[in-house]
Amino acid sequence: AQSVTQPDIHITVSEGASLELRCNYSYGATPYLFWYVQSPGQGLQLLLKYFSGDTLVQGIKGFEAEFKRSQSSFNLRKPSVHWSDAAEYFCAPLDRGSTLGRLYFGRGTQLTVWP
Amino acid sequence: DTEVTQTPKHLVMGMTNKKSLKCEQHMGHRAMYWYKQKAKKPPELMFVYSYEKLSINESVPSRFSPECPNSSLLNLHLHALQPEDSALYLCASSPRLVEEQYFGPGTRLTVT
């Protein structure tokens, strides 16, 4: 069965510190992979995506993610967190063999940033 | 421009009311989606349209009725809702199925 795991429900970091949010997936074949961010009461914004090729993917707002096939992981990173990064982050794989376009979301990681 | 718009932003309705949510995109995307999101939870897929045809209905109660009148517009008609249907309703679009999805800001629905 397909699944996605975000092990950390809540992470707290100080402003200026580095950040890594974890995402692991279990799919028959490597899925397409996405990270989304959601501020309170808002829609989801696409941060970055991985389809194939270079395993280090650059996104918006200074975020990057690294795809590791051997670990079935797609962790999100940022070298220096800003207070405005406080939000909910969702990892979402998409079965590339699907004809239905069903996007599965992890449960999310809530990021709190201390000043 | 990667913008999906949704109206209204907020909606309060009684259990006997009929209302509609509207979603629009002008990116030429041919797949559109409705999601429901409860507080502190990830979005849950409700419906998927591809080339204006319904391709997924995730066993959603019939009090929710989707409609895709053209490739740019997606509606969600609501009738006889229950208080537990109160949630953030998100619309998304993608160029085609199995591509990245772009989300609108959502409609916050409260059923009284």
Coordinates of C-alpha atoms in Angstrom, one line a residue:
Chain A
A1 CA 0.0 0.0 0.0
Q2 CA 1.2 3.5 -0.7
S3 CA 2.0 5.7 2.3
V4 CA 3.8 8.9 3.3
T5 CA 5.2 9.6 6.7
Q6 CA 6.2 12.9 8.2
P7 CA 7.6 11.8 11.6
D8 CA 7.7 15.2 13.2
I9 CA 4.3 16.7 14.2
H10 CA 5.8 19.9 15.6
I11 CA 9.3 21.4 15.2
T12 CA 10.5 24.6 17.0
V13 CA 13.6 26.4 15.8
S14 CA 15.1 29.8 16.5
E15 CA 15.2 32.4 13.8
G16 CA 18.4 32.1 11.8
A17 CA 18.8 28.4 12.7
S18 CA 18.9 25.7 10.0
L19 CA 15.8 23.5 9.4
E20 CA 15.2 20.0 8.2
L21 CA 11.8 18.5 7.8
R22 CA 11.6 14.8 7.2
C23 CA 9.5 12.9 4.7
N24 CA 9.5 9.2 3.9
Y25 CA 7.3 7.4 1.4
S26 CA 6.5 3.8 0.6
Y27 CA 5.5 3.3 -3.1
G28 CA 6.0 0.6 -5.6
A29 CA 8.0 2.9 -7.9
T30 CA 9.5 6.3 -7.1
P31 CA 6.7 8.8 -7.1
Y32 CA 6.7 12.4 -8.1
L33 CA 7.4 14.3 -4.9
F34 CA 6.1 17.7 -3.7
W35 CA 6.4 19.9 -0.6
Y36 CA 3.6 22.4 0.2
V37 CA 3.4 25.1 2.8
Q38 CA 0.2 26.4 4.4
S39 CA -0.1 29.5 6.6
P40 CA -3.0 29.5 9.1
G41 CA -6.4 29.7 7.3
Q42 CA -4.7 29.9 3.9
G43 CA -4.4 27.7 0.9
L44 CA -1.4 25.5 0.1
Q45 CA 1.6 26.9 -1.7
L46 CA 3.9 24.7 -3.8
L47 CA 7.4 25.0 -2.4
L48 CA 9.2 22.6 -4.7
K49 CA 8.8 19.5 -6.8
Y50 CA 10.9 16.5 -7.8
F51 CA 10.1 14.6 -11.0
S52 CA 13.5 13.2 -12.0
G53 CA 17.1 14.2 -12.6
D54 CA 19.2 16.1 -10.1
T55 CA 18.4 14.8 -6.6
L56 CA 18.9 18.2 -4.9
V57 CA 15.9 20.4 -5.8
Q58 CA 15.7 24.2 -5.3
G59 CA 12.4 25.8 -4.4
I60 CA 10.9 29.1 -3.5
K61 CA 11.6 31.1 -0.4
G62 CA 15.2 29.6 0.0
F63 CA 14.0 26.1 0.5
E64 CA 15.6 23.0 -1.0
A65 CA 14.9 19.3 -0.8
E66 CA 17.0 16.2 -1.4
F67 CA 15.7 13.0 -2.9
K68 CA 17.4 9.9 -1.6
R69 CA 16.2 6.8 -3.4
S70 CA 18.0 4.4 -1.0
Q71 CA 16.2 5.9 2.0
S72 CA 12.8 6.6 0.3
S73 CA 13.1 10.1 1.6
F74 CA 12.6 13.6 0.4
N75 CA 13.6 15.9 3.2
L76 CA 13.1 19.6 3.1
R77 CA 15.8 22.0 4.3
K78 CA 16.5 25.6 4.8
P79 CA 19.9 27.0 5.9
S80 CA 18.5 30.0 7.9
V81 CA 14.9 30.2 9.0
H82 CA 12.9 33.4 9.1
W83 CA 10.0 34.2 11.4
S84 CA 7.7 34.2 8.3
D85 CA 8.5 30.6 7.7
A86 CA 6.3 29.6 10.6
A87 CA 3.5 27.5 9.0
E88 CA 2.4 23.9 8.4
Y89 CA 4.5 21.9 5.9
F90 CA 3.1 19.0 3.9
C91 CA 5.0 16.4 1.9
A92 CA 2.9 14.9 -0.9
P93 CA 3.9 12.1 -3.3
L94 CA 2.1 11.5 -6.5
D95 CA 2.1 8.1 -8.1
R96 CA 3.7 8.7 -11.6
G97 CA 1.9 5.7 -13.0
S98 CA -1.5 6.9 -11.9
T99 CA -4.2 7.9 -14.3
L100 CA -6.2 9.5 -11.6
G101 CA -3.8 12.3 -10.3
R102 CA -4.5 11.4 -6.6
L103 CA -2.1 13.4 -4.4
Y104 CA -1.5 11.9 -1.0
F105 CA -0.5 14.2 1.8
G106 CA 1.5 13.5 4.9
R107 CA 0.0 14.5 8.2
G108 CA 2.0 17.7 8.2
T109 CA 4.7 19.2 10.3
Q110 CA 3.9 22.4 12.2
L111 CA 6.9 24.8 12.3
T112 CA 7.2 27.3 15.1
V113 CA 10.0 30.0 14.9
W114 CA 11.3 31.7 18.0
P115 CA 12.6 35.2 17.7
Chain B
D1 CA 0.7 33.4 -13.3
T2 CA -0.1 30.4 -11.0
E3 CA -3.3 31.8 -9.5
V4 CA -6.4 29.9 -8.5
T5 CA -9.2 32.0 -7.2
Q6 CA -12.0 30.9 -4.9
T7 CA -15.2 32.7 -3.8
P8 CA -16.5 33.3 -1.3
K9 CA -13.7 33.5 1.2
H10 CA -16.1 32.7 4.1
L11 CA -19.6 31.2 4.1
V12 CA -22.0 30.5 6.9
M13 CA -25.0 28.5 6.1
G14 CA -27.8 26.7 7.8
M15 CA -28.5 23.0 7.4
T16 CA -31.5 23.7 5.0
N17 CA -29.7 26.2 2.8
K18 CA -28.4 25.7 -0.7
K19 CA -25.2 27.5 -1.6
S20 CA -22.3 27.1 -4.1
L21 CA -18.6 27.5 -3.9
K22 CA -16.8 28.8 -7.0
C23 CA -13.2 28.2 -8.2
E24 CA -11.6 29.7 -11.3
Q25 CA -8.2 29.4 -13.0
H26 CA -6.9 30.9 -16.2
M27 CA -3.7 29.0 -16.6
G28 CA -5.0 26.6 -19.2
H29 CA -5.0 23.7 -16.8
R30 CA -7.2 20.8 -17.7
A31 CA -7.5 19.1 -14.3
M32 CA -9.3 20.6 -11.3
Y33 CA -9.8 19.3 -7.8
W34 CA -11.9 19.8 -4.7
Y35 CA -10.4 19.1 -1.3
K36 CA -11.8 19.3 2.2
Q37 CA -9.5 20.2 5.1
K38 CA -10.4 20.0 8.8
A39 CA -8.4 21.8 11.4
K40 CA -5.0 20.4 12.1
K41 CA -5.4 17.8 9.3
P42 CA -4.1 17.4 5.8
P43 CA -6.4 18.0 2.9
E44 CA -8.6 15.2 1.8
L45 CA -9.5 14.7 -1.8
M46 CA -13.2 14.9 -2.7
F47 CA -13.5 15.2 -6.5
V48 CA -11.2 15.3 -9.6
Y49 CA -12.1 16.6 -13.0
S50 CA -10.0 16.0 -16.1
Y51 CA -11.0 17.7 -19.3
E52 CA -14.3 18.7 -17.7
K53 CA -15.2 15.1 -16.9
L54 CA -15.4 13.8 -13.4
S55 CA -12.7 11.2 -12.9
I56 CA -12.7 10.7 -9.2
N57 CA -15.5 10.9 -6.6
E58 CA -14.1 9.9 -3.3
S59 CA -17.3 8.5 -1.9
V60 CA -18.5 12.0 -1.0
P61 CA -22.1 12.3 0.3
S62 CA -24.6 13.5 -2.3
R63 CA -25.2 16.7 -0.4
F64 CA -22.0 17.8 -2.2
S65 CA -22.5 18.1 -5.9
P66 CA -19.6 19.2 -8.2
E67 CA -19.9 20.8 -11.5
C68 CA -17.3 21.8 -14.2
P69 CA -19.1 24.0 -16.7
N70 CA -15.9 24.7 -18.7
S71 CA -12.1 24.2 -18.4
S72 CA -11.6 27.3 -16.3
L73 CA -14.4 27.0 -13.8
L74 CA -15.3 24.5 -11.0
N75 CA -18.3 24.7 -8.7
L76 CA -19.2 22.8 -5.6
H77 CA -23.0 22.9 -4.9
L78 CA -24.0 22.4 -1.3
H79 CA -27.3 21.3 0.0
A80 CA -28.6 20.1 3.4
L81 CA -25.2 20.1 5.0
Q82 CA -24.4 18.9 8.5
P83 CA -22.4 20.8 11.1
E84 CA -19.5 18.2 10.7
D85 CA -19.2 19.5 7.1
S86 CA -17.7 22.7 8.5
A87 CA -14.2 22.9 7.1
L88 CA -11.8 24.7 4.7
Y89 CA -12.7 23.8 1.2
L90 CA -9.8 24.0 -1.2
C91 CA -9.7 24.0 -4.9
A92 CA -6.7 23.1 -7.0
S93 CA -5.7 22.8 -10.6
S94 CA -2.9 21.2 -12.6
P95 CA -1.9 21.3 -16.2
R96 CA -3.0 17.7 -16.5
L97 CA -3.5 14.8 -14.1
V98 CA -0.3 13.6 -12.6
E99 CA 1.3 17.0 -12.5
E100 CA 1.9 19.5 -9.8
Q101 CA -1.2 21.0 -8.3
Y102 CA -1.8 24.7 -7.6
F103 CA -4.2 25.6 -4.8
G104 CA -6.5 28.4 -4.2
P105 CA -6.9 30.3 -0.9
G106 CA -9.9 28.2 0.2
T107 CA -13.4 28.9 1.4
R108 CA -14.0 28.7 5.1
L109 CA -17.4 27.0 5.5
T110 CA -19.4 27.0 8.7
V111 CA -22.6 25.0 8.9
T112 CA -24.9 26.1 11.7

